[in-house]
Short mmCIF file of N, CA and C in Angstrom, two decimals:
data_model
loop_
_atom_site.label_atom_id
_atom_site.label_comp_id
_atom_site.label_asym_id
_atom_site.label_seq_id
_atom_site.Cartn_x
_atom_site.Cartn_y
_atom_site.Cartn_z
N SER G 12 58.90 110.64 60.12
CA SER G 12 58.75 110.87 58.89
C SER G 12 57.92 109.84 57.83
N SER G 13 56.72 110.44 57.44
CA SER G 13 55.92 109.39 57.25
C SER G 13 56.09 109.12 55.60
N GLY G 14 57.08 109.98 54.84
CA GLY G 14 57.68 109.64 53.57
C GLY G 14 56.77 110.46 52.55
N ILE G 15 55.49 110.78 53.29
CA ILE G 15 54.24 111.85 52.23
C ILE G 15 54.41 113.04 51.72
N ASN G 16 55.25 113.53 50.82
CA ASN G 16 55.23 114.76 50.50
C ASN G 16 53.80 115.55 49.88
N ALA G 17 52.88 115.71 50.50
CA ALA G 17 51.78 116.15 49.95
C ALA G 17 51.19 117.82 50.77
N GLU G 18 51.53 118.43 50.41
CA GLU G 18 51.04 119.98 50.83
C GLU G 18 49.58 120.08 50.44
N TYR G 19 49.33 119.76 49.30
CA TYR G 19 48.08 120.55 49.07
C TYR G 19 47.25 119.29 47.81
N GLY G 20 46.14 119.08 48.08
CA GLY G 20 45.32 117.78 46.99
C GLY G 20 44.33 118.00 46.64
N VAL G 21 43.82 117.94 45.50
CA VAL G 21 42.08 118.01 45.09
C VAL G 21 42.13 116.56 44.24
N TYR G 22 40.82 115.51 44.76
CA TYR G 22 40.57 114.38 44.07
C TYR G 22 39.50 114.98 43.32
N ASN G 23 39.40 114.89 41.94
CA ASN G 23 37.93 115.02 41.38
C ASN G 23 37.91 113.93 40.66
N THR G 24 36.26 113.37 40.91
CA THR G 24 35.81 112.17 40.60
C THR G 24 35.17 112.24 39.43
N GLU G 25 34.85 113.35 38.66
CA GLU G 25 34.88 113.67 37.07
C GLU G 25 35.43 112.90 35.96
N ALA G 26 34.61 111.91 35.07
CA ALA G 26 35.49 111.00 34.29
C ALA G 26 35.91 112.58 33.32
N THR G 27 37.38 111.91 32.66
CA THR G 27 37.77 113.08 31.99
C THR G 27 38.92 112.49 31.32
N ASP G 28 39.77 113.56 30.43
CA ASP G 28 40.70 112.51 29.82
C ASP G 28 41.98 113.28 30.30
N PHE G 29 43.17 112.56 30.05
CA PHE G 29 44.46 112.81 30.84
C PHE G 29 44.60 114.47 30.76
N PHE G 30 44.63 115.20 29.51
CA PHE G 30 44.78 116.71 29.36
C PHE G 30 44.08 117.60 29.90
N SER G 31 42.69 117.25 29.87
CA SER G 31 41.63 117.86 30.73
C SER G 31 42.04 117.81 32.37
N ALA G 32 42.36 116.76 32.73
CA ALA G 32 42.84 116.73 34.22
C ALA G 32 44.03 117.24 34.28
N SER G 33 45.18 117.19 33.14
CA SER G 33 46.36 117.70 33.88
C SER G 33 46.05 119.34 33.31
N ARG G 34 45.13 120.11 33.15
CA ARG G 34 45.09 121.42 32.73
C ARG G 34 43.94 121.82 33.89
N GLN G 35 43.32 120.98 34.67
CA GLN G 35 42.41 121.29 35.78
C GLN G 35 43.26 121.58 37.12
N CYS G 36 44.17 120.54 36.99
CA CYS G 36 45.50 120.88 38.23
C CYS G 36 46.30 122.07 37.75
N PHE G 37 46.58 122.10 36.68
CA PHE G 37 47.55 123.20 36.28
C PHE G 37 46.88 124.68 36.80
N ASP G 38 45.24 124.43 36.36
CA ASP G 38 44.61 125.91 36.51
C ASP G 38 44.61 126.09 38.03
N GLN G 39 44.92 125.16 38.95
CA GLN G 39 44.85 125.19 40.54
C GLN G 39 45.96 125.54 41.06
N GLY G 40 46.86 125.49 40.15
CA GLY G 40 48.36 125.84 40.72
C GLY G 40 49.26 124.38 41.19
N GLY G 41 48.96 123.44 40.32
CA GLY G 41 49.41 122.00 40.31
C GLY G 41 49.87 121.31 39.22
N TRP G 42 50.04 119.88 39.70
CA TRP G 42 49.97 118.85 38.91
C TRP G 42 49.46 117.60 39.02
N LEU G 43 49.14 116.80 38.05
CA LEU G 43 48.72 115.76 38.50
C LEU G 43 49.60 115.08 39.21
N ALA G 44 49.02 114.25 40.61
CA ALA G 44 50.12 113.48 41.39
C ALA G 44 50.80 112.31 40.39
N VAL G 45 52.19 112.39 41.83
CA VAL G 45 52.94 111.58 40.78
C VAL G 45 53.68 110.80 42.35
N PRO G 46 53.70 109.33 42.55
CA PRO G 46 54.05 109.26 43.65
C PRO G 46 55.28 109.00 43.79
N MET G 47 56.25 109.25 44.40
CA MET G 47 57.36 109.26 44.64
C MET G 47 58.48 108.26 45.55
N ASN G 48 57.43 107.51 45.99
CA ASN G 48 57.75 106.20 46.90
C ASN G 48 56.68 105.92 47.51
N GLN G 49 56.88 104.46 48.05
CA GLN G 49 55.62 103.76 48.44
C GLN G 49 54.67 104.29 49.19
N ALA G 50 54.97 105.10 50.25
CA ALA G 50 54.19 105.89 51.35
C ALA G 50 53.27 106.85 50.46
N GLU G 51 54.10 107.68 49.67
CA GLU G 51 52.79 108.43 48.41
C GLU G 51 52.05 107.16 47.50
N GLN G 52 52.50 106.59 47.14
CA GLN G 52 51.85 105.38 46.51
C GLN G 52 50.51 104.88 47.44
N ASP G 53 51.15 104.86 48.54
CA ASP G 53 49.68 104.08 49.55
C ASP G 53 48.70 105.10 49.92
N TYR G 54 49.28 106.21 49.89
CA TYR G 54 48.59 107.39 50.20
C TYR G 54 47.25 107.66 49.10
N LEU G 55 48.22 108.03 47.82
CA LEU G 55 47.18 108.04 47.09
C LEU G 55 46.15 107.19 46.72
N GLN G 56 46.50 105.79 46.86
CA GLN G 56 46.09 104.84 46.46
C GLN G 56 44.42 104.45 47.49
N GLY G 57 44.58 104.92 48.72
CA GLY G 57 43.57 105.02 49.54
C GLY G 57 42.68 106.02 49.07
N LEU G 58 42.92 106.91 48.24
CA LEU G 58 41.97 108.29 47.95
C LEU G 58 41.34 107.92 47.04
N ILE G 59 41.88 107.33 46.11
CA ILE G 59 40.88 107.18 44.81
C ILE G 59 39.77 106.06 44.75
N THR G 60 38.38 106.40 43.64
CA THR G 60 37.44 105.98 44.16
C THR G 60 37.40 105.44 42.80
N SER G 61 38.16 105.14 41.59
CA SER G 61 37.98 105.16 40.52
C SER G 61 39.36 104.51 39.79
N ASP G 62 39.68 104.27 38.48
CA ASP G 62 40.96 104.39 37.89
C ASP G 62 41.21 105.65 37.72
N ALA G 63 42.25 106.30 38.10
CA ALA G 63 42.63 107.44 38.09
C ALA G 63 44.17 107.98 37.51
N PHE G 64 44.50 109.05 36.68
CA PHE G 64 45.71 109.36 35.99
C PHE G 64 46.52 109.63 37.19
N VAL G 65 47.88 109.27 36.81
CA VAL G 65 48.91 109.89 37.69
C VAL G 65 50.00 110.71 36.68
N GLY G 66 50.35 111.64 37.19
CA GLY G 66 51.43 112.51 36.52
C GLY G 66 52.47 111.94 35.42
N VAL G 67 52.38 110.80 35.12
CA VAL G 67 53.36 110.02 34.03
C VAL G 67 52.86 110.24 32.70
N ALA G 68 54.04 110.54 31.89
CA ALA G 68 53.29 109.61 30.32
C ALA G 68 54.75 109.76 29.52
N ASP G 69 55.02 109.35 28.35
CA ASP G 69 56.07 109.23 28.06
C ASP G 69 55.74 110.00 26.36
N TYR G 70 55.94 111.50 26.88
CA TYR G 70 54.93 112.73 25.43
C TYR G 70 56.41 112.32 24.58
N TYR G 71 57.45 112.49 24.29
CA TYR G 71 58.53 112.43 23.64
C TYR G 71 59.10 111.40 22.58
N GLU G 72 59.48 110.05 23.65
CA GLU G 72 59.77 109.07 23.53
C GLU G 72 59.18 107.76 23.55
N GLU G 73 58.72 106.74 23.05
CA GLU G 73 58.23 105.73 23.29
C GLU G 73 59.02 104.85 24.37
N GLY G 74 58.19 104.58 25.32
CA GLY G 74 58.62 103.97 26.38
C GLY G 74 59.74 104.77 27.47
N ASP G 75 59.80 106.07 27.16
CA ASP G 75 60.59 106.90 28.00
C ASP G 75 59.63 107.79 29.02
N PHE G 76 59.61 107.01 30.02
CA PHE G 76 58.32 107.81 30.53
C PHE G 76 58.93 108.24 31.84
N PHE G 77 58.43 109.73 32.24
CA PHE G 77 58.86 110.47 33.01
C PHE G 77 57.56 111.48 33.89
N ALA G 78 57.47 112.10 34.83
CA ALA G 78 56.77 113.03 35.63
C ALA G 78 56.34 114.00 34.85
N ASN G 79 55.00 114.80 35.02
CA ASN G 79 54.74 115.72 34.31
C ASN G 79 55.39 117.10 34.65
N THR G 80 55.92 117.00 36.06
CA THR G 80 56.92 118.31 36.39
C THR G 80 58.08 117.90 35.29
N GLY G 81 58.43 117.12 34.79
CA GLY G 81 59.93 117.08 34.18
C GLY G 81 60.78 116.19 34.66
N ASN G 82 60.59 115.55 35.65
CA ASN G 82 61.51 114.96 36.78
C ASN G 82 61.68 113.53 36.29
N ALA G 83 62.73 112.99 36.22
CA ALA G 83 62.81 111.68 36.26
C ALA G 83 62.17 110.90 37.35
N LEU G 84 61.38 109.84 36.90
CA LEU G 84 60.68 108.76 37.79
C LEU G 84 61.73 108.27 38.85
N SER G 85 61.55 108.55 40.25
CA SER G 85 62.34 107.92 40.98
C SER G 85 61.43 106.53 41.59
N TYR G 86 60.31 106.45 41.43
CA TYR G 86 59.25 105.36 41.86
C TYR G 86 58.50 104.97 40.90
N THR G 87 58.27 103.55 40.50
CA THR G 87 57.12 103.20 39.77
C THR G 87 56.30 102.23 40.38
N ASN G 88 55.30 101.94 39.70
CA ASN G 88 54.23 100.98 40.20
C ASN G 88 53.39 100.26 39.30
N TRP G 89 54.37 99.27 38.13
CA TRP G 89 53.82 99.10 37.04
C TRP G 89 53.07 97.79 37.23
N ALA G 90 52.16 97.54 36.38
CA ALA G 90 51.36 96.11 36.96
C ALA G 90 52.12 95.34 35.79
N GLU G 91 51.96 93.91 35.98
CA GLU G 91 52.58 92.88 35.67
C GLU G 91 52.33 93.15 33.76
N GLY G 92 53.78 93.27 33.27
CA GLY G 92 53.60 93.47 31.60
C GLY G 92 53.59 94.60 31.14
N GLN G 93 53.38 95.46 32.00
CA GLN G 93 53.33 96.93 31.83
C GLN G 93 54.99 97.92 31.50
N PRO G 94 55.10 98.88 31.04
CA PRO G 94 54.05 99.70 30.30
C PRO G 94 53.55 98.84 28.74
N LEU G 95 52.41 99.24 28.58
CA LEU G 95 51.91 98.52 27.17
C LEU G 95 51.06 99.69 27.28
N ASN G 96 50.58 99.91 25.95
CA ASN G 96 49.41 100.85 25.26
C ASN G 96 48.26 100.25 25.45
N THR G 97 47.36 99.50 26.76
CA THR G 97 46.39 99.03 26.52
C THR G 97 45.30 99.77 27.15
N TYR G 98 45.41 101.15 28.01
CA TYR G 98 44.13 101.54 28.59
C TYR G 98 43.47 102.49 27.55
N MET G 99 44.20 102.88 27.12
CA MET G 99 43.27 104.12 26.14
C MET G 99 43.88 103.93 24.83
N ASP G 100 43.34 104.07 23.84
CA ASP G 100 44.09 104.36 22.38
C ASP G 100 44.37 105.21 21.87
N GLU G 101 46.28 105.71 22.28
CA GLU G 101 46.62 107.29 21.92
C GLU G 101 47.30 106.60 20.73
N ASP G 102 47.88 107.86 19.87
CA ASP G 102 48.27 107.60 18.51
C ASP G 102 50.26 108.02 19.13
N ASP G 103 50.37 108.95 19.92
CA ASP G 103 51.46 109.33 20.43
C ASP G 103 51.85 109.07 21.49
N ALA G 104 51.41 109.73 22.99
CA ALA G 104 51.94 109.51 23.84
C ALA G 104 51.43 108.41 24.88
N ASP G 105 51.77 107.34 25.83
CA ASP G 105 50.80 106.87 26.43
C ASP G 105 51.01 107.45 28.15
N PHE G 106 49.63 107.51 28.40
CA PHE G 106 49.50 108.14 30.16
C PHE G 106 49.32 107.01 30.70
N VAL G 107 49.89 107.56 32.01
CA VAL G 107 49.89 106.31 33.13
C VAL G 107 48.21 106.37 33.92
N VAL G 108 47.65 105.54 34.08
CA VAL G 108 46.71 105.31 34.97
C VAL G 108 46.91 104.65 36.48
N MET G 109 46.17 104.72 37.84
CA MET G 109 46.60 104.02 38.55
C MET G 109 45.09 103.03 38.83
N LEU G 110 45.21 101.85 39.29
CA LEU G 110 44.18 101.05 38.91
C LEU G 110 43.33 101.25 40.27
N HIS G 111 41.99 101.28 40.28
CA HIS G 111 41.42 100.91 41.34
C HIS G 111 40.56 100.00 41.52
N ARG G 112 41.25 98.60 41.98
CA ARG G 112 40.10 97.43 42.33
C ARG G 112 40.62 97.15 43.83
N PRO G 113 40.02 97.69 44.76
CA PRO G 113 40.17 96.97 46.31
C PRO G 113 40.09 96.18 46.64
N GLU G 114 39.63 95.01 45.93
CA GLU G 114 39.57 93.70 46.24
C GLU G 114 40.69 92.74 45.47
N GLY G 115 41.14 93.37 44.64
CA GLY G 115 42.20 92.87 43.67
C GLY G 115 43.80 93.22 43.89
N GLU G 116 44.67 92.09 43.28
CA GLU G 116 46.10 92.10 43.07
C GLU G 116 46.56 93.36 42.40
N GLU G 117 45.87 94.03 41.71
CA GLU G 117 45.97 94.88 40.75
C GLU G 117 45.83 96.19 41.05
N ASN G 118 45.01 96.41 42.21
CA ASN G 118 44.99 97.75 43.00
C ASN G 118 46.13 99.09 43.25
N GLY G 119 45.89 99.69 42.13
CA GLY G 119 47.48 100.59 43.03
C GLY G 119 48.32 100.46 41.76
N LYS G 120 47.91 99.75 41.24
CA LYS G 120 49.11 98.88 40.14
C LYS G 120 49.10 100.21 39.00
N TRP G 121 50.15 100.43 37.99
CA TRP G 121 50.06 101.84 36.56
C TRP G 121 49.90 100.82 35.78
N LEU G 122 48.92 101.14 34.82
CA LEU G 122 49.14 101.01 32.96
C LEU G 122 48.68 102.03 32.60
N THR G 123 49.17 101.61 30.99
CA THR G 123 49.07 102.65 29.79
C THR G 123 47.70 102.18 28.88
#
């Protein structure tokens, strides 16, 4: 077994915000991807061509991150010192971005 649970996927290269990306996925019957293990992280990391949202946020309580499906996180890939609110300037929820840095140590790391 590859450790990857991926039945269907769409990768959109258009710049957008978290809510628009989430809505686009929902409208197509899905969710923003949430890696549940290292194999899924590696798979997604290999697909992205720029920084990309993952379906993780702390909507209800600061610092309490969970998947957009409502499930608890079984896997994280936080960059050193994360999670912080450094990627975007939100007032309420912090949204998680997977970094695309092919030549750097931060490649695939998550930050807020």
